[in-house]
Tab-separated table of C-alpha atoms in Angstrom:
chain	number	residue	atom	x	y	z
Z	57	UNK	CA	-138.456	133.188	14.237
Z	58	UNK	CA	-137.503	129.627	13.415
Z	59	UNK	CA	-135.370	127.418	15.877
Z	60	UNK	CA	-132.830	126.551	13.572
Z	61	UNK	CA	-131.313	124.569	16.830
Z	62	UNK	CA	-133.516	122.099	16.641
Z	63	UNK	CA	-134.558	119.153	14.361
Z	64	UNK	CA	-138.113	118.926	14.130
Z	65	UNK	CA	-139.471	115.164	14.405
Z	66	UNK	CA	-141.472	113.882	11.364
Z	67	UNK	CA	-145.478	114.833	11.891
Z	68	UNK	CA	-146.671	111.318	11.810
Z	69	UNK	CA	-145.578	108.045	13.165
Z	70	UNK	CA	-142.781	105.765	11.308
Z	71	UNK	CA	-141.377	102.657	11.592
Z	72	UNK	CA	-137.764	101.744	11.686
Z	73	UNK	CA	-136.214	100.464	8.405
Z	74	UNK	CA	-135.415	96.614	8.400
Z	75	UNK	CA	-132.440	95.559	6.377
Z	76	UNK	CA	-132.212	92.045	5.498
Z	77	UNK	CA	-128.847	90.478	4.807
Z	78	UNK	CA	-129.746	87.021	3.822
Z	79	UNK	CA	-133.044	84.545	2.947
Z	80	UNK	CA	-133.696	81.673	5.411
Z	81	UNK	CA	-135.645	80.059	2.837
Z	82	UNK	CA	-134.004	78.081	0.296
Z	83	UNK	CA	-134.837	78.012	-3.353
Z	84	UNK	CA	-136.795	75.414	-4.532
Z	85	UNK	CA	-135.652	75.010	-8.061
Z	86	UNK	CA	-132.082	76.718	-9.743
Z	87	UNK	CA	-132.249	79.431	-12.316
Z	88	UNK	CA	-133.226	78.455	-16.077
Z	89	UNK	CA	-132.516	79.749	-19.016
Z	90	UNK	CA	-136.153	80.494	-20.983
Z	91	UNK	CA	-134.958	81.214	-24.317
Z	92	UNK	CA	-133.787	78.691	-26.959
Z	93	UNK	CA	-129.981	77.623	-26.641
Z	94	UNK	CA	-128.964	79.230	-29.830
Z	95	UNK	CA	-131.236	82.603	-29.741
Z	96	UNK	CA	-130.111	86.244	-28.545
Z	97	UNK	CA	-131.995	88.991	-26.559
Z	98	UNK	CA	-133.528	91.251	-28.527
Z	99	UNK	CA	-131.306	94.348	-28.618
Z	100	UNK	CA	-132.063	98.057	-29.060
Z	101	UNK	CA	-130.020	100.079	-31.200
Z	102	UNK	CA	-130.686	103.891	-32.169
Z	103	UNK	CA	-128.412	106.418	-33.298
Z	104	UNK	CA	-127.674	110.012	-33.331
Z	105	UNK	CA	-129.033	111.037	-29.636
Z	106	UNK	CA	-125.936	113.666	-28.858
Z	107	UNK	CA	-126.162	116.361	-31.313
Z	108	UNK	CA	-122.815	117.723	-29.768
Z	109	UNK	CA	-120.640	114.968	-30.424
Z	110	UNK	CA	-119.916	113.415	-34.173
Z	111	UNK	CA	-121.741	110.409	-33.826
Z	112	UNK	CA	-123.196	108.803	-30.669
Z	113	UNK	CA	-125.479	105.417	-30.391
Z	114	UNK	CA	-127.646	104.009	-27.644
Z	115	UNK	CA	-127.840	99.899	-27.465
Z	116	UNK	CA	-129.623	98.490	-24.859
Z	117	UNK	CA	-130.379	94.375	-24.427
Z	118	UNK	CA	-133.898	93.217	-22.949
Z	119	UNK	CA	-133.485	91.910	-19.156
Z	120	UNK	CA	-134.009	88.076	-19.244
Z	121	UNK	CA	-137.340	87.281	-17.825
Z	122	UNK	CA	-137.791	84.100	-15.354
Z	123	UNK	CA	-140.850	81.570	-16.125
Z	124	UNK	CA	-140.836	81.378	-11.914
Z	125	UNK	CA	-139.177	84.853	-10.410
Z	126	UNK	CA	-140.363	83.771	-6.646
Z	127	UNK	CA	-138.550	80.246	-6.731
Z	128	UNK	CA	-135.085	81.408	-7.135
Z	129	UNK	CA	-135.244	84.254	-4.502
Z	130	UNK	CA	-138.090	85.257	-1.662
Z	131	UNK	CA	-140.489	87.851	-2.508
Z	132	UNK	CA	-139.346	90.369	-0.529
Z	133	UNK	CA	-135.599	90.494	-2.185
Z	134	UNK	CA	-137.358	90.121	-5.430
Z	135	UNK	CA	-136.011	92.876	-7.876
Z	136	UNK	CA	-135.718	93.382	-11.769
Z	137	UNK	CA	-133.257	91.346	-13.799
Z	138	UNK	CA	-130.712	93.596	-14.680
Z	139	UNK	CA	-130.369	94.412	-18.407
Z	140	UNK	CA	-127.481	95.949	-20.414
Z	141	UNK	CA	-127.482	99.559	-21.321
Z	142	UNK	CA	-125.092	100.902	-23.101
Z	143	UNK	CA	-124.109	104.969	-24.559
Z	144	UNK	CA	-121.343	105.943	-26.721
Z	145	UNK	CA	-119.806	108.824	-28.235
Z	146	UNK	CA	-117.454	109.580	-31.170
Z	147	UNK	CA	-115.629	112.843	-30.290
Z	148	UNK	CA	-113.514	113.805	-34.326
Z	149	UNK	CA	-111.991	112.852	-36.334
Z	150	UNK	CA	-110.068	116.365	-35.231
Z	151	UNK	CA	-106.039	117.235	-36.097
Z	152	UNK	CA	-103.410	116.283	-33.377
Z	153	UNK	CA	-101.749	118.938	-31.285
Z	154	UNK	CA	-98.534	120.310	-32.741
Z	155	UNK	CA	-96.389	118.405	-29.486
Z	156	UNK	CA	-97.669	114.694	-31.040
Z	157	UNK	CA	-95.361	113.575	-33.878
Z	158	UNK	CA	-96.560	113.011	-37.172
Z	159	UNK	CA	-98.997	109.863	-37.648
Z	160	UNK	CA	-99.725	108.644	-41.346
Z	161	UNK	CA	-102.681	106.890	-39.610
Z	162	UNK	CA	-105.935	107.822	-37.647
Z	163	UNK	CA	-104.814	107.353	-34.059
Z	164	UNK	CA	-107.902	105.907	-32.337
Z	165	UNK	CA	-108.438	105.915	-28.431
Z	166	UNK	CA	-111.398	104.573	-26.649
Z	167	UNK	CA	-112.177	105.110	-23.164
Z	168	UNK	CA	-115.118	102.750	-21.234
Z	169	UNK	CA	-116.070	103.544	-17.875
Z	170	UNK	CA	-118.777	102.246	-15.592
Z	171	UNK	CA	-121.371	104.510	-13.956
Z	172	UNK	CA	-121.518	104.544	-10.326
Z	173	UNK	CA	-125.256	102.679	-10.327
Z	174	UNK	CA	-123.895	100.760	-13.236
Z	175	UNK	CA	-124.389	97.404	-10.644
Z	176	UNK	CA	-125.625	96.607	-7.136
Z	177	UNK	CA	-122.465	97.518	-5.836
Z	178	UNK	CA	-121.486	101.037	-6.359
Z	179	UNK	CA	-118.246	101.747	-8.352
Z	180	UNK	CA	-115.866	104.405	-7.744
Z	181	UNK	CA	-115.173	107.394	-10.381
Z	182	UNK	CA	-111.818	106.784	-10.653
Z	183	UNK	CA	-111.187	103.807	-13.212
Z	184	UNK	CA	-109.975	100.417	-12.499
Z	185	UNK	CA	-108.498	97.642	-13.872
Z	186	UNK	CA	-111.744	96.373	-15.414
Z	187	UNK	CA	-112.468	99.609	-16.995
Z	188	UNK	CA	-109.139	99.273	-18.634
Z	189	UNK	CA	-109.535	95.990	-19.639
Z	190	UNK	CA	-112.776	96.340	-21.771
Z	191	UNK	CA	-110.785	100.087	-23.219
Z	192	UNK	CA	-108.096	98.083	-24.558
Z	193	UNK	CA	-110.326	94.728	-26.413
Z	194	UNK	CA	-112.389	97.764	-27.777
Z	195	UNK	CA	-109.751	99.600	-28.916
Z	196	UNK	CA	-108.089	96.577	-30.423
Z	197	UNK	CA	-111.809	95.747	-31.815
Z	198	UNK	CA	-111.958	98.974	-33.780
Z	199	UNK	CA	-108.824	99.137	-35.152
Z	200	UNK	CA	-109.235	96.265	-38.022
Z	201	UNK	CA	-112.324	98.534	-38.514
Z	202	UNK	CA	-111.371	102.027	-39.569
Z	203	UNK	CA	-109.685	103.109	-42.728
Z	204	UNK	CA	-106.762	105.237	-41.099
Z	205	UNK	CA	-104.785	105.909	-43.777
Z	206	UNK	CA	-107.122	108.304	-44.969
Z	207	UNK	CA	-106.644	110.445	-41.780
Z	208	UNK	CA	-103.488	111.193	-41.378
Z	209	UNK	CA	-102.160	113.351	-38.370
Z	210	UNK	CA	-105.860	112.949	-37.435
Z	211	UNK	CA	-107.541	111.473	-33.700
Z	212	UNK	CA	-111.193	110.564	-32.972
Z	213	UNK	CA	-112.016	109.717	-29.155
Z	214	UNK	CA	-114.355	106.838	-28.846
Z	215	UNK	CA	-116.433	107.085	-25.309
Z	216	UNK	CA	-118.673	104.652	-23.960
Z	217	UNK	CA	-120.517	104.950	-20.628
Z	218	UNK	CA	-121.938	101.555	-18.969
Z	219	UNK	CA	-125.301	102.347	-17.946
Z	220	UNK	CA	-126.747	99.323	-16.244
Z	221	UNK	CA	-124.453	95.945	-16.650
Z	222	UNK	CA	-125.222	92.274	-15.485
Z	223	UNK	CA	-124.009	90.783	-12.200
Z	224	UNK	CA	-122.042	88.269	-12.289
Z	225	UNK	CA	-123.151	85.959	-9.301
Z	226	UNK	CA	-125.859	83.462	-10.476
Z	227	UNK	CA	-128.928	83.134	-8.053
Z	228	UNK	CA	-128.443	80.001	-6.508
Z	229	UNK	CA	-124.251	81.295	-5.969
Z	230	UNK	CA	-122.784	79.073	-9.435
Z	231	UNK	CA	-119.180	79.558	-9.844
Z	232	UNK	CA	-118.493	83.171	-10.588
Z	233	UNK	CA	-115.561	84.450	-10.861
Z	234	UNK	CA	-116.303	87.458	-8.730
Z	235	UNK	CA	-117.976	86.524	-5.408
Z	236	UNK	CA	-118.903	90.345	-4.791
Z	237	UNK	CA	-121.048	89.859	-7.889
Z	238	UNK	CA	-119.838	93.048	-9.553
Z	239	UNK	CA	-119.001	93.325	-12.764
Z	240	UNK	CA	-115.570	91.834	-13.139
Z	241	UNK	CA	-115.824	88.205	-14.290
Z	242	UNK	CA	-118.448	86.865	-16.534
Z	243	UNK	CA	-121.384	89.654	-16.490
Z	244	UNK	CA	-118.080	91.708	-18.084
Z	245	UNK	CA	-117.988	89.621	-21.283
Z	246	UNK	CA	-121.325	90.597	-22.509
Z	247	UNK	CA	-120.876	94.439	-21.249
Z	248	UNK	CA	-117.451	94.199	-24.114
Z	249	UNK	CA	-120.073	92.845	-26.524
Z	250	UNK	CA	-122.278	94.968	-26.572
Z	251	UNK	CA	-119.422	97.741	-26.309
Z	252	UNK	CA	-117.998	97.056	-29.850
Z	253	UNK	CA	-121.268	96.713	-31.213
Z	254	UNK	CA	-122.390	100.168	-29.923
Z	255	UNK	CA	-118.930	101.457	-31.077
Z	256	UNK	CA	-119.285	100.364	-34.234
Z	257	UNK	CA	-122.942	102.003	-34.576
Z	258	UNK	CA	-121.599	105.298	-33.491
Z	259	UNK	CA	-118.149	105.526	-35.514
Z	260	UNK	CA	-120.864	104.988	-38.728
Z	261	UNK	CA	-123.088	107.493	-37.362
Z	262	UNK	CA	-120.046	109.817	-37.695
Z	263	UNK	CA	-119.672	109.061	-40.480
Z	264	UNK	CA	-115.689	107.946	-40.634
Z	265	UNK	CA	-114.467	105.970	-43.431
Z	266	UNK	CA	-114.630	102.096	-42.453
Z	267	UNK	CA	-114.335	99.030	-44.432
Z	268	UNK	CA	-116.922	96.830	-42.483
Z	269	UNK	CA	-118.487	97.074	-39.355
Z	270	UNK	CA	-117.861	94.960	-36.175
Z	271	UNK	CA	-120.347	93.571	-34.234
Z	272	UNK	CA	-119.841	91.728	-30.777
Z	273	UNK	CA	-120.735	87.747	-29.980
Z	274	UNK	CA	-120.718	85.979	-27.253
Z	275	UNK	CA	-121.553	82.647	-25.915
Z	276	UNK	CA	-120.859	80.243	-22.964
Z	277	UNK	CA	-120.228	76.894	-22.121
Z	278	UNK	CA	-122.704	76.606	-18.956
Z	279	UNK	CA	-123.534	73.680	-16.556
Z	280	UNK	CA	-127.556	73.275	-15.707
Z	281	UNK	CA	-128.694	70.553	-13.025
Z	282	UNK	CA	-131.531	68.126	-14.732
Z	283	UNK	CA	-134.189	67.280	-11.961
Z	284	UNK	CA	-135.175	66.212	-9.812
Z	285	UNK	CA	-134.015	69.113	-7.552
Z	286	UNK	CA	-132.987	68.742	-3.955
Z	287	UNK	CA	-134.665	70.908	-1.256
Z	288	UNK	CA	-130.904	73.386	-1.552
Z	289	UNK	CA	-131.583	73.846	-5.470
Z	290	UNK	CA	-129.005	71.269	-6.002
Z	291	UNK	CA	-129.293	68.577	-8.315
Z	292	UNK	CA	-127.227	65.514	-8.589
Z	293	UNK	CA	-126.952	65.086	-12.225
Z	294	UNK	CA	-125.685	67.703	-14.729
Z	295	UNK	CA	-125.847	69.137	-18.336
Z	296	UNK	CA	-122.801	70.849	-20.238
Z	297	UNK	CA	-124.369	72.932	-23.242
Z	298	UNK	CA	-122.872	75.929	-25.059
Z	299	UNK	CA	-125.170	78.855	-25.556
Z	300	UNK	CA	-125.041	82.120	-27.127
Z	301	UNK	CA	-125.663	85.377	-25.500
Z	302	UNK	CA	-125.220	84.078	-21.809
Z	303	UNK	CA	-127.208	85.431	-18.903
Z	304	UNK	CA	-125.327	84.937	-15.427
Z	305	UNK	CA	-128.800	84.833	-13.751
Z	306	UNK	CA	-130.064	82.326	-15.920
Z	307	UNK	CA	-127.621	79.809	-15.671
Z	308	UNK	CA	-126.519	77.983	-11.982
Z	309	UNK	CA	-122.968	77.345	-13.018
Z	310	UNK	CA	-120.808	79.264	-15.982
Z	311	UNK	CA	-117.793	77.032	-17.395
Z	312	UNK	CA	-116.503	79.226	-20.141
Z	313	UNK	CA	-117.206	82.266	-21.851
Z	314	UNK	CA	-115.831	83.079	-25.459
Z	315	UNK	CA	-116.441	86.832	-26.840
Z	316	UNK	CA	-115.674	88.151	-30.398
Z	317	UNK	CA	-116.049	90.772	-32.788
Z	318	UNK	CA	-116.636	89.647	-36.092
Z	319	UNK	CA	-116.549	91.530	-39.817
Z	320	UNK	CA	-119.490	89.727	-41.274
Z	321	UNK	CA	-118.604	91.115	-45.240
Z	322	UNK	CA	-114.793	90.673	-44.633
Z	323	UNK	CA	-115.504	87.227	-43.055
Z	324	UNK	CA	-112.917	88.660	-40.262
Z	325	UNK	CA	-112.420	88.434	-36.428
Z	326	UNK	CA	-110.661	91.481	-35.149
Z	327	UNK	CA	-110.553	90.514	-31.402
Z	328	UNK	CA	-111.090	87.444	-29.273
Z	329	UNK	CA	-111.409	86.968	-25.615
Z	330	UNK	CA	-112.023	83.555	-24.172
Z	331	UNK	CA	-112.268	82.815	-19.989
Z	332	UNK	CA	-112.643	79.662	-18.399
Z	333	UNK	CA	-111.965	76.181	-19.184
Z	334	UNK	CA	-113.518	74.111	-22.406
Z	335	UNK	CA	-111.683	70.873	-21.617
Z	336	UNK	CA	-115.226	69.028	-20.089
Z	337	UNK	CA	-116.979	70.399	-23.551
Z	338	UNK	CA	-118.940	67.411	-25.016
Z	339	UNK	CA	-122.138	67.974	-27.280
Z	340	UNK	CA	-122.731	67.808	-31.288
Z	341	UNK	CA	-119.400	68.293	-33.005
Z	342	UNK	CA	-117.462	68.037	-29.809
Z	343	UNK	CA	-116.050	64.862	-31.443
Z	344	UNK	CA	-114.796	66.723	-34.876
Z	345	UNK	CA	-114.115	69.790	-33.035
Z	346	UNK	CA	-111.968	70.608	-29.757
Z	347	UNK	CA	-114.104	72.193	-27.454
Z	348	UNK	CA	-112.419	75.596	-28.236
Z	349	UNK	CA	-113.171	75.205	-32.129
Z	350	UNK	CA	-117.150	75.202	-30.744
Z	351	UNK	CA	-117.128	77.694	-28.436
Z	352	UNK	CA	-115.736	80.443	-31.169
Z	353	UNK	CA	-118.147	79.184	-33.856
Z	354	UNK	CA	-121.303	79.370	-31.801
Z	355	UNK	CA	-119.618	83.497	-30.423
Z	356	UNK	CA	-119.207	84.116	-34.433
Z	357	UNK	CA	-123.227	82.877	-34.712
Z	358	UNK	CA	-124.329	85.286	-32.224
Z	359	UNK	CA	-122.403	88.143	-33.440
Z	360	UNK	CA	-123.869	87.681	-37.437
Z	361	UNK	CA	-127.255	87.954	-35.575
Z	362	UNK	CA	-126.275	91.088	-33.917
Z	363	UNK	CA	-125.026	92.196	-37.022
Z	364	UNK	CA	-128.603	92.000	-38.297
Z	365	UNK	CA	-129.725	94.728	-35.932
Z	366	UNK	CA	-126.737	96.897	-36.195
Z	367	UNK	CA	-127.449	97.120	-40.165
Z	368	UNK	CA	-130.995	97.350	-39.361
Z	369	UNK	CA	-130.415	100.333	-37.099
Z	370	UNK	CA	-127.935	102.345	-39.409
Z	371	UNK	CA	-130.748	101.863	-42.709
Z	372	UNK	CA	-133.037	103.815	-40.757
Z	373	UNK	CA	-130.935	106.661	-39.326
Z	374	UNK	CA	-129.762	106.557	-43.081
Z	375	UNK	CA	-133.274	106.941	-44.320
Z	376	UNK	CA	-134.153	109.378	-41.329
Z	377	UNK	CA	-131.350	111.727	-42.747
Z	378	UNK	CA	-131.966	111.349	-46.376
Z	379	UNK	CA	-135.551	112.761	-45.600
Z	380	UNK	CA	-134.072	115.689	-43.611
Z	381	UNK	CA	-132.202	116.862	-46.751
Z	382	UNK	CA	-133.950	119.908	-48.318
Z	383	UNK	CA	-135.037	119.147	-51.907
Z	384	UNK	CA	-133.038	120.312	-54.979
Z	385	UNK	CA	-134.147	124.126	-55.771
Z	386	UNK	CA	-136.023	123.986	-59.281
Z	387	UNK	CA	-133.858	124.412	-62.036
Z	388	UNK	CA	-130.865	124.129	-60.816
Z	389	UNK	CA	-130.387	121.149	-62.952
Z	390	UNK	CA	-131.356	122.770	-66.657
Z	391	UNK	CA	-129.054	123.713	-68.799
Z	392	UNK	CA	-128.750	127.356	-69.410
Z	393	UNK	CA	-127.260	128.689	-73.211
């Protein structure tokens, strides 16, 4: 018999687990940003992966890729960039319960919430003020999108669970907004783009009336040293450019962040949400155009190019169910005296 007393040592010989807190070495050049200023990550968009709900999408955006991963960070705290993975659900349309008063329109709620190895810090299940942030833009997003009128005394649930999500914290410690590097500052504005633009993929999927669909933009107004670097990473001169689809991790210091969602057909923006301060903008059109005028235009630039893989996507789940269809039984269209 078994001495269930007792814990039995491991068989062969281990070594004590060394956590490091910190790096004594300092980097030798800040974080840069590889792609072209006005270019997007490639995105992955596919639709119809929960048979159970009414329509459901998966978007996930390519982690940004470093042309020298050792220099910002030591080997040994080297990990994977973190991408953006996003999964939504569309849960009706389905009548109200007799206790809700009668609604000429589709009442639409949306819910986001974070996993709990959504970031490097773990998040609690219960929902915080972040999560409810991001609910509310969405919701807002969505409404401009739908045609409620023809669902009356109708509700469709719009769920959308955060995956993996960017960090906010550059490498070389830029100004974020959150110095726990969570997911509450600017690593949140392209989590809410990618949101409506996985909404939008699913409430199609669904197949719910809409008059356009709304796809999510973003860009920044970021800060890069020009070298020569400093031993620190530091550099005494500075850049002010405004990109599209921002990286924190790619950029040492984050100035402004603008994020839309845009109705390409309707030429419409349903919701806006702009952080930071544009004042110190200067580039091309800068002179024409306040610095606020820029930012939106180049968030409306990358959301048409998302739009191009959210119409991309739906064609082929289109085409995917089309062929699915069983053919026409023989006959059935002759005419019978």
């Amino acid at each position: 018999m078994a001495d269930r007393r007792r814990i039995n040592p491991p068989l062969g010989p281990t070594t004590a687990p060394i956590f490091l807190t910190s790096s004594s070495d300092p980097p030798s050049q800040p974080p840069r940003r590889t792609r072209p200023l006005h270019e997007i990550r490639k995105i992955f968009l596919k639709t119809g992966l929960t048979p159970s709900a009414s329509g459901s999408a998966y978007l996930e955006l390519e982690p940004s890729t470093s042309p020298n991963p050792t220099a910002a960070r030591p080997s040994y705290l080297n990990t994977p960039i973190s991408a953006i993975k996003l999964t939504c659900t569309v849960h009706g349309p389905r009548p109200l319960p007799r206790s809700v008063p009668f609604s000429p329109h589709l009442l639409l709620t949306a819910h986001v919430k974070f996993a709990p190895f959504a970031s490097q810090h773990r998040r609690s299940s219960i929902r915080d003020t972040s999560e409810r942030d991001l609910s509310v833009h969405v919701e807002t997003a969505l409404r401009g999108l739908l045609i409620s009128e023809r669902w009356p005394k109708s509700g469709v649930d719009v769920v959308i669970t955060v995956l993996e999500g960017e960090d906010d914290g550059p490498a070389l410690g830029g100004s974020g907004e959150d110095g726990a590097g969570g997911l509450s500052g600017w690593g949140m504005m392209s989590v809410l783009s990618g949101c409506m633009t996985v909404a939008s993929a699913a409430i199609a999927d669904a197949g719910i009336d809409c008059s356009d669909l709304v796809s999510g933009g973003v860009a920044a107004v970021v800060r890069q040293p020009i070298p020569p670097y400093s031993q620190t990473g530091s550099s005494k001169a500075s850049s002010v450019e405004v990109v599209l689809d921002p990286c924190p991790s790619e950029h040492f210091d984050i100035l402004a962040v603008c994020v839309v969602g845009y109705l390409r057909s309707r030429d419409q923006i349903t919701e806006i949400w702009t952080r930071g301060d544009v004042d110190g903008l200067s580039g091309e059109g800068a002179s024409e155009q306040s610095g606020f005028e820029v930012l939106l235009d180049r968030a409306v630039e990358a959301a048409v190019s998302s739009r191009l893989v959210l119409d991309a996507a739906l064609k082929e789940a289109t085409e995917y169910k089309l062929r699915k269809v069983p053919l026409a039984m023989p006959g059935a269209g002759k005419h019978v005296e």
